[in-house]
PDB file of C-alpha atoms in Angstrom:
ATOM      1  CA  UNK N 168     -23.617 -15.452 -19.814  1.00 52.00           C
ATOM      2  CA  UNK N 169     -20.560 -13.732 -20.710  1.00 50.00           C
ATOM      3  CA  UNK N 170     -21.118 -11.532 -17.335  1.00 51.00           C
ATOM      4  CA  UNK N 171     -21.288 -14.525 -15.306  1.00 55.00           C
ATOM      5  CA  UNK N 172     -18.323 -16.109 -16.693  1.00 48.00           C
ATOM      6  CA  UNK N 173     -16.306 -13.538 -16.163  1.00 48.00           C
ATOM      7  CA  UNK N 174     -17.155 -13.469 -12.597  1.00 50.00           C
ATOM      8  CA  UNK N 175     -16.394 -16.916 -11.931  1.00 47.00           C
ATOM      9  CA  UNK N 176     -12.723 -16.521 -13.209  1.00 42.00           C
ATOM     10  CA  UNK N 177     -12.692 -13.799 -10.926  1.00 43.00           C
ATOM     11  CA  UNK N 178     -12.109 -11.033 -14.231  1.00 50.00           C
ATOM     12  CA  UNK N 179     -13.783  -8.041 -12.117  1.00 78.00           C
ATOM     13  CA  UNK N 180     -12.830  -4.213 -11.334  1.00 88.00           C
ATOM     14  CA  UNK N 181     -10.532  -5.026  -8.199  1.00 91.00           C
ATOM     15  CA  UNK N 182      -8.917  -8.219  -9.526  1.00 90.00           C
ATOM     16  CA  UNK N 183      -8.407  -5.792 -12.985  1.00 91.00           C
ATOM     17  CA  UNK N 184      -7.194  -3.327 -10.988  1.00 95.00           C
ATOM     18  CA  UNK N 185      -4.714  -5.449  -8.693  1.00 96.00           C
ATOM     19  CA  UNK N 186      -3.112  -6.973 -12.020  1.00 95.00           C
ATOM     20  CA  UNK N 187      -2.600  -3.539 -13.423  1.00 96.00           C
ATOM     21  CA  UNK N 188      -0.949  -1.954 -10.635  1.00 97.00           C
ATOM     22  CA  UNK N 189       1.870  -4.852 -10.049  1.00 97.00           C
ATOM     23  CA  UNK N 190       2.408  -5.289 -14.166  1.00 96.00           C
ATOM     24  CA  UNK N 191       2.263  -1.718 -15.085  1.00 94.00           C
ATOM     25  CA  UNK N 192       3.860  -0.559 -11.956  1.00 96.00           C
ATOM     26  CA  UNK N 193       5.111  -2.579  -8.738  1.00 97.00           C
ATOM     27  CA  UNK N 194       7.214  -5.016 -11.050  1.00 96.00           C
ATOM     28  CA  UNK N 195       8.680  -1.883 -12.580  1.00 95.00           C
ATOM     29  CA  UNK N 196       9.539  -0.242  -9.450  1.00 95.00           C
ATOM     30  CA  UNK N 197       9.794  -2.747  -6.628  1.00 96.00           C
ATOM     31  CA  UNK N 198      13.521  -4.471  -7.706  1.00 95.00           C
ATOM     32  CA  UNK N 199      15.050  -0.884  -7.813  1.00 93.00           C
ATOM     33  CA  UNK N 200      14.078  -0.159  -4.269  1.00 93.00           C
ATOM     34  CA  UNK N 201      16.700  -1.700  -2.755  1.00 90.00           C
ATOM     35  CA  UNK N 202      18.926   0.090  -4.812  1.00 91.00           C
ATOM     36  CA  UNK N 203      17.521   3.432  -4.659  1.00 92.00           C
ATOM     37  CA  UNK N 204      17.816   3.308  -0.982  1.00 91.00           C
ATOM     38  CA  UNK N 205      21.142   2.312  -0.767  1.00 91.00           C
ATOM     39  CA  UNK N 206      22.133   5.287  -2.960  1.00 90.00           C
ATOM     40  CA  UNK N 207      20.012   7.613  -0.471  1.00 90.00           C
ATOM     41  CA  UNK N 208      21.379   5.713   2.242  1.00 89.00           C
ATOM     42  CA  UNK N 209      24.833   6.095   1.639  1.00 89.00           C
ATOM     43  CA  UNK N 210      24.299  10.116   1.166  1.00 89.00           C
ATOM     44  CA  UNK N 211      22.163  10.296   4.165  1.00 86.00           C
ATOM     45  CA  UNK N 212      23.247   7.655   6.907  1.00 82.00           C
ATOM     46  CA  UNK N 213      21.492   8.967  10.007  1.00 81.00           C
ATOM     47  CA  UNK N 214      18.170   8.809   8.373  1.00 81.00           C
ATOM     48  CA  UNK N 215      17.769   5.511   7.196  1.00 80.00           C
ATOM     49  CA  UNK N 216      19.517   3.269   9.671  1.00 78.00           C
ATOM     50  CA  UNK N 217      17.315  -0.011   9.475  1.00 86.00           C
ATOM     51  CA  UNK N 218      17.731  -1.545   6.212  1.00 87.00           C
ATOM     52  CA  UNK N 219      14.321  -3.654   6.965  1.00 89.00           C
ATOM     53  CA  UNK N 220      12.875  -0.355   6.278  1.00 91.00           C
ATOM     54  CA  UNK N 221      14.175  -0.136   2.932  1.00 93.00           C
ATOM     55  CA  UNK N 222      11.408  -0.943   0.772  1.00 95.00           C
ATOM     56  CA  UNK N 223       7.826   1.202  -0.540  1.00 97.00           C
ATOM     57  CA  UNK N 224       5.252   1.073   2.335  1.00 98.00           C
ATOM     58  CA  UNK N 225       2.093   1.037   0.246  1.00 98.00           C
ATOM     59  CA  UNK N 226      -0.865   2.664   2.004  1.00 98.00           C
ATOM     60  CA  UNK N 227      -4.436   0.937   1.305  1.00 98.00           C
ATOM     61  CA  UNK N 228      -7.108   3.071   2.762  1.00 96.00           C
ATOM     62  CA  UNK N 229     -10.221   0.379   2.842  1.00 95.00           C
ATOM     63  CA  UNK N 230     -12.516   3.415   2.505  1.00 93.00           C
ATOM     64  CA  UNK N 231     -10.362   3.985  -0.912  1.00 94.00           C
ATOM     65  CA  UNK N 232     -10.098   7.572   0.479  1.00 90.00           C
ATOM     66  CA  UNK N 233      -6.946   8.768  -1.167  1.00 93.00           C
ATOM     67  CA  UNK N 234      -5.127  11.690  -0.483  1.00 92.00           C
ATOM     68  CA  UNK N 235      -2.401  13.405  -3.043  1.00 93.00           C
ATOM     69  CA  UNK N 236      -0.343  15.133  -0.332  1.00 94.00           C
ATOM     70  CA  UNK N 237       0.100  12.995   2.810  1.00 95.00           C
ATOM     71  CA  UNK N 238       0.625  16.434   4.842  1.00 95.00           C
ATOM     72  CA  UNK N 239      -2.624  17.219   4.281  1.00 93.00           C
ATOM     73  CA  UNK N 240      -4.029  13.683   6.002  1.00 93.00           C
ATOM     74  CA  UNK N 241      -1.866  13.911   8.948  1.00 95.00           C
ATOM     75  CA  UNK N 242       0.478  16.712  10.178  1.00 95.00           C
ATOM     76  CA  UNK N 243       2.980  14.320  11.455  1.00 97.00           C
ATOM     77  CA  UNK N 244       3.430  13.170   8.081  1.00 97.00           C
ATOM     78  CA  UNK N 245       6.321  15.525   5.978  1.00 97.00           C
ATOM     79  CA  UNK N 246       8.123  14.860   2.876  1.00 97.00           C
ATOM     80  CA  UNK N 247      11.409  15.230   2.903  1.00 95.00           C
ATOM     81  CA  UNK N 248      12.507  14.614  -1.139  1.00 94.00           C
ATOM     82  CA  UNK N 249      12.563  12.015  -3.610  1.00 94.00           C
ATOM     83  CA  UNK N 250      14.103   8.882  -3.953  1.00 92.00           C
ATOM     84  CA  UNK N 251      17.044   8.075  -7.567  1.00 88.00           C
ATOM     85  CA  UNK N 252      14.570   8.303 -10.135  1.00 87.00           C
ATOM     86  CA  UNK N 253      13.773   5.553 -12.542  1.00 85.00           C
ATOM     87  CA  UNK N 254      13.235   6.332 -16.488  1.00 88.00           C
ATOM     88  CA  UNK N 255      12.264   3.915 -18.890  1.00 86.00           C
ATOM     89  CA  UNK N 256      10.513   4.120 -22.369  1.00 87.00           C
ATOM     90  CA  UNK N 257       6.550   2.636 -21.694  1.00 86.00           C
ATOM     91  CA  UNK N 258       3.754   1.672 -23.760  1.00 86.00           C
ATOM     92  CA  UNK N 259       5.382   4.671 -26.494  1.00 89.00           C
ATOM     93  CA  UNK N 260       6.229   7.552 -24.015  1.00 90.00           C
ATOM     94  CA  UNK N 261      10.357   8.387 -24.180  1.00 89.00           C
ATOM     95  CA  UNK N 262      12.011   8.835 -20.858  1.00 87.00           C
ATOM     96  CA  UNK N 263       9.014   8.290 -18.436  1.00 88.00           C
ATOM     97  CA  UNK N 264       9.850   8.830 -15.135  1.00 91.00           C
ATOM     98  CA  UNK N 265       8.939   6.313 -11.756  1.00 92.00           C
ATOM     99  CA  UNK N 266      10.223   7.928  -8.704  1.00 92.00           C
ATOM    100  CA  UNK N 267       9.321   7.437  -5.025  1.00 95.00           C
ATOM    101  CA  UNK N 268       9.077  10.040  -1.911  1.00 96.00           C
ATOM    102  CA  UNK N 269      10.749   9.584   1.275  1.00 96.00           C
ATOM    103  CA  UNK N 270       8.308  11.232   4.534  1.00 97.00           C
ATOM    104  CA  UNK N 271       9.486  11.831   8.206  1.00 96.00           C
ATOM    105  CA  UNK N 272       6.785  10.685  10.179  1.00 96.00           C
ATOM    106  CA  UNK N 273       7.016  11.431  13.699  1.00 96.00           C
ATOM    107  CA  UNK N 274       5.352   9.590  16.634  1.00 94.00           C
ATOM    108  CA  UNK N 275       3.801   9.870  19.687  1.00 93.00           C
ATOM    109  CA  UNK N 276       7.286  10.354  21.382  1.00 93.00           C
ATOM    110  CA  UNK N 277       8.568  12.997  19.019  1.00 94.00           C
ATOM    111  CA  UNK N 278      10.961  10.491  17.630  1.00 94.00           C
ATOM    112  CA  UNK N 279      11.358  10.909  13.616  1.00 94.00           C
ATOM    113  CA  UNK N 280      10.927   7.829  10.976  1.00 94.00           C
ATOM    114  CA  UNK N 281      11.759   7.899   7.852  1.00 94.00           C
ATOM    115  CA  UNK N 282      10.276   5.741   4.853  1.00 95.00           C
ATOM    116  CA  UNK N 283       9.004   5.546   1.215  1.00 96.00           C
ATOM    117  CA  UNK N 284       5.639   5.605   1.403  1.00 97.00           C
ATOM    118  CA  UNK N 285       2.735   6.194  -1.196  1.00 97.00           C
ATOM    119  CA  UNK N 286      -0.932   5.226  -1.425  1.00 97.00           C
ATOM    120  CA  UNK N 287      -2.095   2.278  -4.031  1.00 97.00           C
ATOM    121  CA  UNK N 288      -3.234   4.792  -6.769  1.00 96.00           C
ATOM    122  CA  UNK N 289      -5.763   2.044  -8.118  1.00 95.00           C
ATOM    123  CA  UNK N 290      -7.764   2.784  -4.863  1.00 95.00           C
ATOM    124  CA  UNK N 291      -8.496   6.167  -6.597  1.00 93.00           C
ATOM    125  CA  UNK N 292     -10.187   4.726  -9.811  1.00 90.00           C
ATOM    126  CA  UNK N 293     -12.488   2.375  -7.344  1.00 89.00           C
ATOM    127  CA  UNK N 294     -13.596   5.640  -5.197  1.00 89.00           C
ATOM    128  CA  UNK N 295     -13.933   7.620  -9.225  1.00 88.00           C
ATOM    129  CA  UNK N 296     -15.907   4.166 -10.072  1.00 83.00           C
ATOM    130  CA  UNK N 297     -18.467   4.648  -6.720  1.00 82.00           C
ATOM    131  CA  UNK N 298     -19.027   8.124  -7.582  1.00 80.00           C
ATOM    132  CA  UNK N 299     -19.899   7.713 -11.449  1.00 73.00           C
ATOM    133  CA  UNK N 300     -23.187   6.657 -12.612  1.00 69.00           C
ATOM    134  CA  UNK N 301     -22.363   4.684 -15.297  1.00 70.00           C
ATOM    135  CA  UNK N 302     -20.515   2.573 -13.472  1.00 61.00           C
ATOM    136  CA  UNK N 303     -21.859   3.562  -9.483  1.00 65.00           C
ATOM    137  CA  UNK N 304     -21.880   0.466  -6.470  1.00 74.00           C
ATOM    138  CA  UNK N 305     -22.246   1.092  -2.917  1.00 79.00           C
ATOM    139  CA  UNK N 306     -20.664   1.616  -0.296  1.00 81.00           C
ATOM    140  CA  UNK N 307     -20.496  -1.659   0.672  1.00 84.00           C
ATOM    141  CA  UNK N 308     -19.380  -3.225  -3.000  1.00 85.00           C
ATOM    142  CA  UNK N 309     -16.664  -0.616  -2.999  1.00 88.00           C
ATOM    143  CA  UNK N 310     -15.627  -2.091   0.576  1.00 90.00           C
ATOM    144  CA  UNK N 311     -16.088  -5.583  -0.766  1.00 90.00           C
ATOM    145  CA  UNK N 312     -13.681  -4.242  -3.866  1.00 91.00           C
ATOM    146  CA  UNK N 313     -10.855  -2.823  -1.579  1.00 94.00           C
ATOM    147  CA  UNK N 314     -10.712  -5.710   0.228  1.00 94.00           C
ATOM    148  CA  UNK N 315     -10.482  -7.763  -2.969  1.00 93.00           C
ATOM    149  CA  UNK N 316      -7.693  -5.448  -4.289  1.00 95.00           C
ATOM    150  CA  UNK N 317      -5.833  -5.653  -1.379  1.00 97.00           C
ATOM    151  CA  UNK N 318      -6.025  -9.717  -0.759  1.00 96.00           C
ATOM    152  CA  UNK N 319      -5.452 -10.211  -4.666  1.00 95.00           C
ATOM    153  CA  UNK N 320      -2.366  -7.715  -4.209  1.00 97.00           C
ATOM    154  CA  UNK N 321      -1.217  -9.479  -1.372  1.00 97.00           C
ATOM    155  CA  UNK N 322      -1.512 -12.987  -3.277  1.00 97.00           C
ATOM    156  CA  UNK N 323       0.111 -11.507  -6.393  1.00 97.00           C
ATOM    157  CA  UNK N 324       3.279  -9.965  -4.755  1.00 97.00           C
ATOM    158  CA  UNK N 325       4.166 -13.119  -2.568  1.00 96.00           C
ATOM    159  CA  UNK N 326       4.487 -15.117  -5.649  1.00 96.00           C
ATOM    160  CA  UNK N 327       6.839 -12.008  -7.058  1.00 96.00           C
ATOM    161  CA  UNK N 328      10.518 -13.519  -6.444  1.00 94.00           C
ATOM    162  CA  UNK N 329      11.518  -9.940  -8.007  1.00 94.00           C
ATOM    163  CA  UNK N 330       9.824  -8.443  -5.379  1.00 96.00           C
ATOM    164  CA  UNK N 331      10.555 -10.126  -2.384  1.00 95.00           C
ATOM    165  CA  UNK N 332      11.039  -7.929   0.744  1.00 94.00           C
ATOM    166  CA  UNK N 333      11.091  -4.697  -1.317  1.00 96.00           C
ATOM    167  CA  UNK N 334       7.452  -3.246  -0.228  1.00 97.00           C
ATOM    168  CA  UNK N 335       4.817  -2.965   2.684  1.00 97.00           C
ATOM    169  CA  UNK N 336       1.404  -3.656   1.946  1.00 98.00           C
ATOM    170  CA  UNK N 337      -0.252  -1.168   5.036  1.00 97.00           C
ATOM    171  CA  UNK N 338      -3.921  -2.059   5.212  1.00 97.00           C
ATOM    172  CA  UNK N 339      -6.128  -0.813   7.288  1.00 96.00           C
ATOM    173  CA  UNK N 340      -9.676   0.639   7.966  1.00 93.00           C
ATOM    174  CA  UNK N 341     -10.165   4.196   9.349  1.00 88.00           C
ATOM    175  CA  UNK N 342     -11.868   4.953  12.562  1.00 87.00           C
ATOM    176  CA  UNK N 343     -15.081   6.108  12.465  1.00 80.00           C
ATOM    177  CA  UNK N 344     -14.438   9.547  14.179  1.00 81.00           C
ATOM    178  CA  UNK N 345     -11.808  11.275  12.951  1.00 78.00           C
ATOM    179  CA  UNK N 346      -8.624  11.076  14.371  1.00 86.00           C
ATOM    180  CA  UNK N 347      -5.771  13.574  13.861  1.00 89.00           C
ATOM    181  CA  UNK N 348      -2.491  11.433  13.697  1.00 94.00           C
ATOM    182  CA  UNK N 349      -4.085   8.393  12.780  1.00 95.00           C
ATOM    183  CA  UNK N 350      -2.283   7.561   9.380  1.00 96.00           C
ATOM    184  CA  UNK N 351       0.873   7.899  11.282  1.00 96.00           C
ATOM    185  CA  UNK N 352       0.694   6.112  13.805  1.00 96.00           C
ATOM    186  CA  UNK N 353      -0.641   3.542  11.485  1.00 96.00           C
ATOM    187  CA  UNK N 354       2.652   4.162   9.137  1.00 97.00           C
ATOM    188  CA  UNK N 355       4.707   4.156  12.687  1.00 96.00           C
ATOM    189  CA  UNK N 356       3.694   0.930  13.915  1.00 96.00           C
ATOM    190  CA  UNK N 357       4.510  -0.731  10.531  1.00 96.00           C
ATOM    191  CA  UNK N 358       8.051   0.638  10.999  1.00 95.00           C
ATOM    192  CA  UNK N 359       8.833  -0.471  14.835  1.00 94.00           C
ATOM    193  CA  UNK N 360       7.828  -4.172  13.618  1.00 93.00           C
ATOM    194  CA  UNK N 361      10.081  -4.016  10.585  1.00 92.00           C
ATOM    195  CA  UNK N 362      12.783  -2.904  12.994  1.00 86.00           C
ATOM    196  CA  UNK N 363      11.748  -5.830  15.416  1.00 86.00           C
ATOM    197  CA  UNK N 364      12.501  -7.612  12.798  1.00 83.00           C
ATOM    198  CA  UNK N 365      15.706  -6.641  11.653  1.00 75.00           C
ATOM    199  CA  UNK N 366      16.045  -7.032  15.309  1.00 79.00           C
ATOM    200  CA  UNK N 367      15.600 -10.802  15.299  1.00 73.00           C
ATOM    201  CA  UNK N 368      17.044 -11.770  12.866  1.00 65.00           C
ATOM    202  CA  UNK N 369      20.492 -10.225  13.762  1.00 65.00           C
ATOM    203  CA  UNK N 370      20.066 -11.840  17.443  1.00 68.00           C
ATOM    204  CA  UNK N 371      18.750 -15.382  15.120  1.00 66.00           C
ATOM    205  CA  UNK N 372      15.357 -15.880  16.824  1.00 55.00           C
ATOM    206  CA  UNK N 373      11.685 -14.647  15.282  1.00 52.00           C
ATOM    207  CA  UNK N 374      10.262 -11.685  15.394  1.00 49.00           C
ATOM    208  CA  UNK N 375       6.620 -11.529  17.072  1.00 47.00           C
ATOM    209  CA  UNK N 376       3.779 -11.223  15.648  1.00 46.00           C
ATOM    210  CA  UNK N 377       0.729  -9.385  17.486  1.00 42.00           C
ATOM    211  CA  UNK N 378      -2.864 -10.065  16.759  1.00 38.00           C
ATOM    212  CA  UNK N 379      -3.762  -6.767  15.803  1.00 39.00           C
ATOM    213  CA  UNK N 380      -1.939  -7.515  12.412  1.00 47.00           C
ATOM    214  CA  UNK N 381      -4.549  -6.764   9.752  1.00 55.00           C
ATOM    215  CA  UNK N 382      -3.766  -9.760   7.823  1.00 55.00           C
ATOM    216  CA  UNK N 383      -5.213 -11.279   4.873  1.00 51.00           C
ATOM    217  CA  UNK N 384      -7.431 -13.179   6.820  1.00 53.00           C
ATOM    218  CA  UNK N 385      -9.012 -10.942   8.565  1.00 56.00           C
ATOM    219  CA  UNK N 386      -9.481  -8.924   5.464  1.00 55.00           C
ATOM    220  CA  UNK N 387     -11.670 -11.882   4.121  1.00 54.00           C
ATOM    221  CA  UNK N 388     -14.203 -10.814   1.864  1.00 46.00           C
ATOM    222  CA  UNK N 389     -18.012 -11.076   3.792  1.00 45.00           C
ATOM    223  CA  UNK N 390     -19.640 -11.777   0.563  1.00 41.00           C
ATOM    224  CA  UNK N 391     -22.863 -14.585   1.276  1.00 39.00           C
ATOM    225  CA  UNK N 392     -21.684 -17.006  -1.792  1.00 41.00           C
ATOM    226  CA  UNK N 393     -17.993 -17.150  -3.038  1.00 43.00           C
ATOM    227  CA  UNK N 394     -15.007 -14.562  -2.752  1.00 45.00           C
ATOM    228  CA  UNK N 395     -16.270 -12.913  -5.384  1.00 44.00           C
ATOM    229  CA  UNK N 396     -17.781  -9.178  -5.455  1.00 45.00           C
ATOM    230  CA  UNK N 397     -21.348  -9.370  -6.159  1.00 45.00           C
ATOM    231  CA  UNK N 398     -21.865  -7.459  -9.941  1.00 43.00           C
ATOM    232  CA  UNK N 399     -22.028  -3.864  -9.554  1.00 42.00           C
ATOM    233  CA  UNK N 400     -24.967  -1.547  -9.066  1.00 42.00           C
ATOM    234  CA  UNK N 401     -26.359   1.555 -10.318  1.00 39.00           C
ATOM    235  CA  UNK N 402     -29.008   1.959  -7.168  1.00 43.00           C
ATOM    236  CA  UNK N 403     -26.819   5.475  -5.464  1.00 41.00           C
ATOM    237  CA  UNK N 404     -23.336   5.921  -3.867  1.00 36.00           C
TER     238      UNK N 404
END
């Protein structure tokens, strides 16, 4: 009964996990971006020349496939240092430290990017979660929880005033045969609308959208009764 409850009011892993990130985390870091890149910015002026860019470009792998050095996913990917770090007593630790990376991506063209970017660390504890038998669910759950994550994310940060325009949610699903520079041209693409947009708003008209956004919408969960995962399973990976 209990179970069920909690299901209805939508108290599950990705919801859980969502929540955690943005209080334990994203409302921590997210209203220092600005600043952070400013200070980078005003040390570095060649590399970081649209402002629209100035904010964390959160990665969110829908196979919750995480890597810890972005190199290692895609060669076109290089850091290049970190961002002003943050400290902050938390939860009983003295002087814990938040800082961000900054990567040089470079596209198809050889032209360089540069951006903050990280993966959504929660995405690690849902893979951990499908791999554990205590608490194992499918492939398909863990899909159904990545999506959840991502929409409840999504939902959580647009009511953030704090957090307006200071992040990137990046989305997306991975091909099914591997592809080399995928991630960043993935990344890329992000970047060249954010400068559209910085674009169109200094000529005062709106930037375009193109239907191959992934979107919220089209990140709906497919689950057959509400938007709700179904509970979780201990039947194999």
């Amino acid at each position: 009964e209990m179970s069920e409850m909690s299901e209805r009011s939508k108290q599950n892993v990705a919801h859980g996990l969502a929540w955690s990130y943005y209080v334990g985390y994203l409302k921590i870091v997210l209203p220092r971006m600005k600043k952070s890149m400013e200070e980078f910015s005003r040390a570095n002026p060649n590399l970081l020349v649209c402002r629209k860019t100035w904010k964390l470009h959160i990665l969110i792998p829908l196979s919750c496939d995480v890597c810890d050095e972005l190199e290692k996913a895609d060669s076109n990917i290089q850091y290049v240092t970190d961002l002003t770090e943050t400290t902050l007593a938390r939860a009983g630790i003295k002087k814990r430290v938040y800082k961000h990376s900054l990567y040089t991506i470079r596209d198809e063209e050889n032209q360089l990017w540069h951006c903050a970017v990280e993966y959504a660390t929660p995405l690690q504890s849902l893979y951990a979660m499908s791999q554990d038998e205590c608490a194992a669910f499918s492939r398909e759950e863990r899909l159904e929880q990545a999506k959840l994550f991502h929409r409840t994310l999504e939902e959580i940060l647009k009511g953030s005033k704090e957090c307006a325009d200071t992040y990137r949610l990046i989305a997306y699903e991975e091909p099914e045969e591997a592809e080399t520079h995928f991630l960043s041209r993935e990344i890329v693409w992000h970047l060249r609308q954010e400068h559209h947009e910085e674009i169109a708003v200094l000529e005062g008209s709106h930037p375009h959208t193109p239907s191959t956004v992934l979107n919220s919408e089209e990140l709906n969960l497919q689950i057959s009764v509400s938007d709700l995962p179904q509970p979780l399973c201990t039947n194999g990976f």
